[in-house]
PDB file of C-alpha atoms in Angstrom:
ATOM      1  CA  UNK Q   1      -8.194 -19.002  -2.104  1.00 65.00           C
ATOM      2  CA  UNK Q   2      -6.538 -16.183  -3.994  1.00 76.00           C
ATOM      3  CA  UNK Q   3      -7.969 -12.860  -2.931  1.00 89.00           C
ATOM      4  CA  UNK Q   4      -6.072 -10.978  -5.619  1.00 93.00           C
ATOM      5  CA  UNK Q   5      -6.172 -12.279  -9.165  1.00 93.00           C
ATOM      6  CA  UNK Q   6      -4.272 -11.405 -12.278  1.00 95.00           C
ATOM      7  CA  UNK Q   7      -5.839 -13.501 -14.980  1.00 91.00           C
ATOM      8  CA  UNK Q   8      -3.388 -12.711 -17.744  1.00 94.00           C
ATOM      9  CA  UNK Q   9      -0.050 -14.437 -17.182  1.00 93.00           C
ATOM     10  CA  UNK Q  10       1.560 -12.533 -20.045  1.00 96.00           C
ATOM     11  CA  UNK Q  11       1.131  -9.492 -22.253  1.00 97.00           C
ATOM     12  CA  UNK Q  12       3.102  -8.386 -25.287  1.00 98.00           C
ATOM     13  CA  UNK Q  13       2.929  -4.850 -26.719  1.00 98.00           C
ATOM     14  CA  UNK Q  14       4.842  -2.773 -29.222  1.00 97.00           C
ATOM     15  CA  UNK Q  15       7.128  -0.006 -28.033  1.00 97.00           C
ATOM     16  CA  UNK Q  16       5.280   3.323 -27.873  1.00 97.00           C
ATOM     17  CA  UNK Q  17       1.840   1.741 -27.469  1.00 97.00           C
ATOM     18  CA  UNK Q  18      -0.238   1.461 -24.308  1.00 98.00           C
ATOM     19  CA  UNK Q  19       0.134  -1.474 -21.915  1.00 98.00           C
ATOM     20  CA  UNK Q  20      -2.902  -2.302 -19.786  1.00 98.00           C
ATOM     21  CA  UNK Q  21      -2.498  -4.757 -16.929  1.00 98.00           C
ATOM     22  CA  UNK Q  22      -5.558  -5.897 -15.036  1.00 98.00           C
ATOM     23  CA  UNK Q  23      -6.215  -7.086 -11.510  1.00 97.00           C
ATOM     24  CA  UNK Q  24      -9.331  -8.253  -9.667  1.00 97.00           C
ATOM     25  CA  UNK Q  25      -9.858  -8.723  -5.955  1.00 96.00           C
ATOM     26  CA  UNK Q  26     -12.487 -10.446  -3.863  1.00 95.00           C
ATOM     27  CA  UNK Q  27     -12.024  -9.019  -0.364  1.00 91.00           C
ATOM     28  CA  UNK Q  28     -14.186  -5.921   0.095  1.00 91.00           C
ATOM     29  CA  UNK Q  29     -12.079  -4.940   3.113  1.00 90.00           C
ATOM     30  CA  UNK Q  30      -9.112  -4.099   0.898  1.00 92.00           C
ATOM     31  CA  UNK Q  31      -8.616  -0.366   0.771  1.00 91.00           C
ATOM     32  CA  UNK Q  32      -5.061   0.114  -0.431  1.00 91.00           C
ATOM     33  CA  UNK Q  33      -3.746  -1.213  -3.717  1.00 94.00           C
ATOM     34  CA  UNK Q  34      -0.269  -1.298  -5.166  1.00 94.00           C
ATOM     35  CA  UNK Q  35       1.601  -2.345  -8.256  1.00 96.00           C
ATOM     36  CA  UNK Q  36       5.083  -3.806  -8.048  1.00 96.00           C
ATOM     37  CA  UNK Q  37       7.537  -4.458 -10.842  1.00 96.00           C
ATOM     38  CA  UNK Q  38       9.975  -7.349 -10.732  1.00 93.00           C
ATOM     39  CA  UNK Q  39      13.005  -8.057 -12.878  1.00 92.00           C
ATOM     40  CA  UNK Q  40      14.564 -11.555 -12.886  1.00 86.00           C
ATOM     41  CA  UNK Q  41      16.839 -12.307  -9.919  1.00 79.00           C
ATOM     42  CA  UNK Q  42      15.708  -9.142  -8.095  1.00 86.00           C
ATOM     43  CA  UNK Q  43      13.092  -8.413  -5.453  1.00 90.00           C
ATOM     44  CA  UNK Q  44       9.894  -6.594  -6.461  1.00 93.00           C
ATOM     45  CA  UNK Q  45      10.086  -2.814  -6.422  1.00 93.00           C
ATOM     46  CA  UNK Q  46       7.189  -0.511  -5.678  1.00 92.00           C
ATOM     47  CA  UNK Q  47       5.745   1.230  -8.724  1.00 96.00           C
ATOM     48  CA  UNK Q  48       2.503   3.018  -7.871  1.00 95.00           C
ATOM     49  CA  UNK Q  49      -0.350   2.806  -5.385  1.00 93.00           C
ATOM     50  CA  UNK Q  50      -3.915   3.968  -4.901  1.00 94.00           C
ATOM     51  CA  UNK Q  51      -6.171   4.169  -1.874  1.00 92.00           C
ATOM     52  CA  UNK Q  52      -9.850   3.351  -2.006  1.00 92.00           C
ATOM     53  CA  UNK Q  53     -10.874   6.997  -1.655  1.00 92.00           C
ATOM     54  CA  UNK Q  54      -9.548   7.657  -5.149  1.00 94.00           C
ATOM     55  CA  UNK Q  55     -10.329   6.158  -8.528  1.00 95.00           C
ATOM     56  CA  UNK Q  56      -7.201   7.263 -10.337  1.00 97.00           C
ATOM     57  CA  UNK Q  57      -3.583   7.940  -9.523  1.00 97.00           C
ATOM     58  CA  UNK Q  58      -0.997   9.061 -12.031  1.00 97.00           C
ATOM     59  CA  UNK Q  59       2.797   9.088 -11.893  1.00 96.00           C
ATOM     60  CA  UNK Q  60       4.526   9.951 -15.140  1.00 97.00           C
ATOM     61  CA  UNK Q  61       3.872   7.221 -17.673  1.00 97.00           C
ATOM     62  CA  UNK Q  62       2.046   5.077 -15.116  1.00 98.00           C
ATOM     63  CA  UNK Q  63      -1.612   5.421 -14.159  1.00 98.00           C
ATOM     64  CA  UNK Q  64      -3.594   3.165 -11.879  1.00 98.00           C
ATOM     65  CA  UNK Q  65      -7.395   3.073 -12.088  1.00 98.00           C
ATOM     66  CA  UNK Q  66      -9.619   1.656  -9.367  1.00 97.00           C
ATOM     67  CA  UNK Q  67     -13.225   0.545  -9.836  1.00 97.00           C
ATOM     68  CA  UNK Q  68     -14.447  -0.344  -6.366  1.00 95.00           C
ATOM     69  CA  UNK Q  69     -17.877  -1.531  -7.413  1.00 95.00           C
ATOM     70  CA  UNK Q  70     -16.325  -4.024  -9.803  1.00 96.00           C
ATOM     71  CA  UNK Q  71     -13.428  -4.796  -7.446  1.00 96.00           C
ATOM     72  CA  UNK Q  72     -11.082  -4.191 -10.307  1.00 97.00           C
ATOM     73  CA  UNK Q  73      -7.953  -2.173 -10.859  1.00 97.00           C
ATOM     74  CA  UNK Q  74      -5.735  -1.645 -13.833  1.00 98.00           C
ATOM     75  CA  UNK Q  75      -2.302  -0.261 -14.572  1.00 98.00           C
ATOM     76  CA  UNK Q  76      -1.772   1.745 -17.741  1.00 98.00           C
ATOM     77  CA  UNK Q  77       1.697   2.397 -19.103  1.00 98.00           C
ATOM     78  CA  UNK Q  78       1.886   5.011 -21.827  1.00 97.00           C
ATOM     79  CA  UNK Q  79       4.037   4.996 -23.862  1.00 97.00           C
ATOM     80  CA  UNK Q  80       5.472   1.548 -23.228  1.00 98.00           C
ATOM     81  CA  UNK Q  81       9.243   1.188 -23.406  1.00 97.00           C
ATOM     82  CA  UNK Q  82      11.438  -1.940 -23.736  1.00 96.00           C
ATOM     83  CA  UNK Q  83      12.781  -1.265 -20.227  1.00 95.00           C
ATOM     84  CA  UNK Q  84       9.251  -1.798 -18.902  1.00 97.00           C
ATOM     85  CA  UNK Q  85       9.553  -5.498 -19.736  1.00 97.00           C
ATOM     86  CA  UNK Q  86       9.182  -7.239 -16.371  1.00 97.00           C
ATOM     87  CA  UNK Q  87       6.693  -9.118 -14.235  1.00 95.00           C
ATOM     88  CA  UNK Q  88       4.065  -6.854 -12.679  1.00 97.00           C
ATOM     89  CA  UNK Q  89       2.373  -7.822  -9.446  1.00 96.00           C
ATOM     90  CA  UNK Q  90      -0.842  -6.346  -8.145  1.00 96.00           C
ATOM     91  CA  UNK Q  91      -1.162  -6.205  -4.340  1.00 93.00           C
ATOM     92  CA  UNK Q  92      -3.835  -5.231  -1.854  1.00 92.00           C
ATOM     93  CA  UNK Q  93      -4.134  -4.657   1.856  1.00 88.00           C
ATOM     94  CA  UNK Q  94      -6.793  -3.635   4.357  1.00 84.00           C
ATOM     95  CA  UNK Q  95      -6.528  -0.811   6.858  1.00 71.00           C
ATOM     96  CA  UNK Q  96      -5.331  -2.033  10.250  1.00 64.00           C
ATOM     97  CA  UNK Q  97      -4.368  -5.332   8.697  1.00 66.00           C
ATOM     98  CA  UNK Q  98      -0.658  -5.956   8.598  1.00 66.00           C
ATOM     99  CA  UNK Q  99      -0.437  -8.378   5.743  1.00 72.00           C
ATOM    100  CA  UNK Q 100      -0.613  -7.766   2.028  1.00 82.00           C
ATOM    101  CA  UNK Q 101      -1.925 -10.088  -0.667  1.00 87.00           C
ATOM    102  CA  UNK Q 102      -0.385 -10.423  -4.112  1.00 90.00           C
ATOM    103  CA  UNK Q 103      -1.647 -11.604  -7.448  1.00 92.00           C
ATOM    104  CA  UNK Q 104       0.131 -14.211  -9.552  1.00 92.00           C
ATOM    105  CA  UNK Q 105       1.791 -11.571 -11.738  1.00 94.00           C
ATOM    106  CA  UNK Q 106       1.676 -10.617 -15.409  1.00 96.00           C
ATOM    107  CA  UNK Q 107       4.796 -10.810 -17.535  1.00 96.00           C
ATOM    108  CA  UNK Q 108       4.935  -7.747 -19.784  1.00 97.00           C
ATOM    109  CA  UNK Q 109       7.113  -7.812 -22.882  1.00 98.00           C
ATOM    110  CA  UNK Q 110       7.584  -4.572 -24.780  1.00 97.00           C
ATOM    111  CA  UNK Q 111       8.957  -5.171 -28.258  1.00 96.00           C
ATOM    112  CA  UNK Q 112      11.169  -2.555 -29.931  1.00 92.00           C
TER     113      UNK Q 112
ATOM    114  CA  UNK J   1      16.771   4.610   1.296  1.00 67.00           C
ATOM    115  CA  UNK J   2      15.216   1.524   2.808  1.00 65.00           C
ATOM    116  CA  UNK J   3      17.437  -1.478   2.653  1.00 89.00           C
ATOM    117  CA  UNK J   4      16.284  -5.052   3.067  1.00 94.00           C
ATOM    118  CA  UNK J   5      19.050  -7.614   2.816  1.00 95.00           C
ATOM    119  CA  UNK J   6      18.886 -11.381   2.657  1.00 95.00           C
ATOM    120  CA  UNK J   7      21.760 -13.555   3.780  1.00 90.00           C
ATOM    121  CA  UNK J   8      22.134 -15.576   0.589  1.00 91.00           C
ATOM    122  CA  UNK J   9      21.216 -15.082  -3.060  1.00 92.00           C
ATOM    123  CA  UNK J  10      21.489 -18.783  -3.896  1.00 94.00           C
ATOM    124  CA  UNK J  11      21.359 -21.867  -1.698  1.00 95.00           C
ATOM    125  CA  UNK J  12      21.535 -25.572  -2.467  1.00 97.00           C
ATOM    126  CA  UNK J  13      20.432 -27.961   0.270  1.00 96.00           C
ATOM    127  CA  UNK J  14      19.618 -31.647   0.580  1.00 97.00           C
ATOM    128  CA  UNK J  15      16.274 -33.137   1.504  1.00 97.00           C
ATOM    129  CA  UNK J  16      15.892 -33.337   5.260  1.00 97.00           C
ATOM    130  CA  UNK J  17      18.357 -30.574   6.071  1.00 97.00           C
ATOM    131  CA  UNK J  18      17.391 -27.705   8.349  1.00 97.00           C
ATOM    132  CA  UNK J  19      17.627 -24.433   6.440  1.00 97.00           C
ATOM    133  CA  UNK J  20      17.870 -20.897   7.814  1.00 97.00           C
ATOM    134  CA  UNK J  21      17.085 -17.864   5.685  1.00 97.00           C
ATOM    135  CA  UNK J  22      17.974 -14.543   7.269  1.00 97.00           C
ATOM    136  CA  UNK J  23      16.534 -11.132   6.535  1.00 97.00           C
ATOM    137  CA  UNK J  24      17.634  -7.777   7.934  1.00 97.00           C
ATOM    138  CA  UNK J  25      16.076  -4.336   7.433  1.00 96.00           C
ATOM    139  CA  UNK J  26      17.604  -1.049   8.460  1.00 93.00           C
ATOM    140  CA  UNK J  27      14.575   1.252   8.658  1.00 90.00           C
ATOM    141  CA  UNK J  28      13.106   0.287  12.025  1.00 91.00           C
ATOM    142  CA  UNK J  29       9.996  -1.184  10.387  1.00 91.00           C
ATOM    143  CA  UNK J  30       7.536  -2.928  12.669  1.00 91.00           C
ATOM    144  CA  UNK J  31       6.294  -5.396  10.083  1.00 91.00           C
ATOM    145  CA  UNK J  32       8.320  -8.050   8.313  1.00 94.00           C
ATOM    146  CA  UNK J  33       7.189 -10.721   5.882  1.00 94.00           C
ATOM    147  CA  UNK J  34       8.348 -13.878   4.170  1.00 96.00           C
ATOM    148  CA  UNK J  35       6.954 -14.849   0.760  1.00 95.00           C
ATOM    149  CA  UNK J  36       7.763 -17.491  -1.761  1.00 95.00           C
ATOM    150  CA  UNK J  37       7.455 -16.874  -5.463  1.00 92.00           C
ATOM    151  CA  UNK J  38       6.593 -19.699  -7.825  1.00 90.00           C
ATOM    152  CA  UNK J  39       5.692 -19.526 -11.527  1.00 84.00           C
ATOM    153  CA  UNK J  40       1.978 -19.046 -12.034  1.00 81.00           C
ATOM    154  CA  UNK J  41       1.342 -18.646  -8.314  1.00 85.00           C
ATOM    155  CA  UNK J  42       2.841 -15.234  -7.704  1.00 85.00           C
ATOM    156  CA  UNK J  43       3.899 -14.217  -4.227  1.00 90.00           C
ATOM    157  CA  UNK J  44       2.424 -16.322  -1.460  1.00 91.00           C
ATOM    158  CA  UNK J  45       2.708 -15.222   2.136  1.00 90.00           C
ATOM    159  CA  UNK J  46       4.361 -17.760   4.432  1.00 95.00           C
ATOM    160  CA  UNK J  47       4.605 -15.869   7.720  1.00 95.00           C
ATOM    161  CA  UNK J  48       4.692 -12.304   8.915  1.00 93.00           C
ATOM    162  CA  UNK J  49       5.603 -10.521  12.113  1.00 94.00           C
ATOM    163  CA  UNK J  50       4.280  -7.203  13.394  1.00 91.00           C
ATOM    164  CA  UNK J  51       6.595  -6.924  16.386  1.00 91.00           C
ATOM    165  CA  UNK J  52       9.525  -8.567  18.099  1.00 93.00           C
ATOM    166  CA  UNK J  53       8.697 -12.125  19.151  1.00 92.00           C
ATOM    167  CA  UNK J  54       5.311 -11.876  17.418  1.00 92.00           C
ATOM    168  CA  UNK J  55       4.422 -13.974  14.405  1.00 94.00           C
ATOM    169  CA  UNK J  56       1.365 -14.723  12.328  1.00 92.00           C
ATOM    170  CA  UNK J  57       0.776 -17.489   9.818  1.00 93.00           C
ATOM    171  CA  UNK J  58       0.241 -16.514   6.233  1.00 89.00           C
ATOM    172  CA  UNK J  59      -1.366 -18.619   3.543  1.00 87.00           C
ATOM    173  CA  UNK J  60       1.211 -21.426   3.360  1.00 93.00           C
ATOM    174  CA  UNK J  61       2.979 -21.842   6.736  1.00 95.00           C
ATOM    175  CA  UNK J  62       3.252 -25.644   6.652  1.00 96.00           C
ATOM    176  CA  UNK J  63       6.830 -26.847   6.768  1.00 96.00           C
ATOM    177  CA  UNK J  64       8.130 -23.455   7.865  1.00 97.00           C
ATOM    178  CA  UNK J  65       8.741 -21.596  11.092  1.00 97.00           C
ATOM    179  CA  UNK J  66      10.023 -18.098  11.833  1.00 97.00           C
ATOM    180  CA  UNK J  67      11.935 -16.245  14.483  1.00 97.00           C
ATOM    181  CA  UNK J  68      12.014 -12.544  15.327  1.00 97.00           C
ATOM    182  CA  UNK J  69      14.260 -11.927  18.306  1.00 96.00           C
ATOM    183  CA  UNK J  70      15.257  -8.417  17.207  1.00 96.00           C
ATOM    184  CA  UNK J  71      13.223  -5.800  15.380  1.00 95.00           C
ATOM    185  CA  UNK J  72      15.559  -5.622  12.400  1.00 96.00           C
ATOM    186  CA  UNK J  73      15.909  -9.367  11.818  1.00 97.00           C
ATOM    187  CA  UNK J  74      13.367 -11.930  10.664  1.00 97.00           C
ATOM    188  CA  UNK J  75      14.432 -15.515  10.055  1.00 97.00           C
ATOM    189  CA  UNK J  76      12.652 -18.189   8.064  1.00 98.00           C
ATOM    190  CA  UNK J  77      13.381 -21.778   9.042  1.00 98.00           C
ATOM    191  CA  UNK J  78      12.714 -24.880   7.001  1.00 97.00           C
ATOM    192  CA  UNK J  79      12.679 -27.573   9.672  1.00 94.00           C
ATOM    193  CA  UNK J  80      13.287 -30.433   7.237  1.00 97.00           C
ATOM    194  CA  UNK J  81      13.741 -29.261   3.679  1.00 97.00           C
ATOM    195  CA  UNK J  82      11.783 -31.014   0.948  1.00 97.00           C
ATOM    196  CA  UNK J  83      12.008 -30.762  -2.829  1.00 97.00           C
ATOM    197  CA  UNK J  84       8.663 -28.936  -3.021  1.00 96.00           C
ATOM    198  CA  UNK J  85      10.250 -26.115  -1.063  1.00 97.00           C
ATOM    199  CA  UNK J  86      12.520 -25.323  -3.973  1.00 97.00           C
ATOM    200  CA  UNK J  87      11.537 -21.745  -4.722  1.00 96.00           C
ATOM    201  CA  UNK J  88      12.473 -18.073  -4.658  1.00 95.00           C
ATOM    202  CA  UNK J  89      12.079 -16.698  -1.133  1.00 97.00           C
ATOM    203  CA  UNK J  90      11.457 -12.998  -0.670  1.00 96.00           C
ATOM    204  CA  UNK J  91      11.619 -11.031   2.542  1.00 96.00           C
ATOM    205  CA  UNK J  92       9.851  -7.677   2.920  1.00 94.00           C
ATOM    206  CA  UNK J  93       9.332  -5.024   5.558  1.00 93.00           C
ATOM    207  CA  UNK J  94       7.162  -1.951   6.052  1.00 88.00           C
ATOM    208  CA  UNK J  95       5.688   0.433   8.548  1.00 84.00           C
ATOM    209  CA  UNK J  96       2.059  -0.044   9.458  1.00 72.00           C
ATOM    210  CA  UNK J  97       0.329   1.555   6.479  1.00 67.00           C
ATOM    211  CA  UNK J  98       3.160   2.291   4.114  1.00 72.00           C
ATOM    212  CA  UNK J  99       4.694   0.692   1.058  1.00 81.00           C
ATOM    213  CA  UNK J 100       6.312  -2.697   1.441  1.00 86.00           C
ATOM    214  CA  UNK J 101      10.004  -2.989   0.561  1.00 91.00           C
ATOM    215  CA  UNK J 102      11.499  -6.232  -0.642  1.00 94.00           C
ATOM    216  CA  UNK J 103      14.901  -7.821  -0.391  1.00 95.00           C
ATOM    217  CA  UNK J 104      16.662  -9.241  -3.463  1.00 93.00           C
ATOM    218  CA  UNK J 105      15.429 -12.773  -2.833  1.00 94.00           C
ATOM    219  CA  UNK J 106      17.043 -16.135  -2.083  1.00 95.00           C
ATOM    220  CA  UNK J 107      16.765 -18.819  -4.704  1.00 95.00           C
ATOM    221  CA  UNK J 108      16.689 -22.144  -2.837  1.00 96.00           C
ATOM    222  CA  UNK J 109      17.206 -25.475  -4.524  1.00 97.00           C
ATOM    223  CA  UNK J 110      16.455 -28.591  -2.485  1.00 97.00           C
ATOM    224  CA  UNK J 111      17.905 -31.773  -3.945  1.00 96.00           C
TER     225      UNK J 111
END
């Protein structure tokens, strides 16, 4: 049973436009959420995170929004660049719980 | 900078072979993890360890075992490799409530 779901396997956007990647979770104990970016033949790298006490966290072109009541988070990339083309994984963990759960990933393609 | 290294980038093994995947981290992290990545399924947790000699099953432990004799090293063992274990294997480590850092991955092909 997947506790973290990314329902869109792929997304294609034009360079300069906004990319919005979505993630839903089912476990109400999750209180820390992360986005990872993965290029082919490399391990995932941490991009941005948010704890459940916040509803927004911004880092440059990347913003993560958290809607706890809907158990939904999203990653906004503005403006999108061709170098952002990668697979993005949403992840979640619970306080005092050592493991972390990942979604299936969304492949983002940013076209020049 | 945190460094997580994996012993091999690519491995080809035959069905029935015993396979060892090694992972080493250099930041004294308590927690270490093994995932496999498959298309459409994302990262699935196989096993994790929160201390030396401690291990916990993840979502898909069948056909795998692990060993953590030293804090910096976490090994994944395929007791008898099968073709459905062909995958990308990713090791990760982190402190208790911090970001998880991943190794570069091992792409395993079982023939």
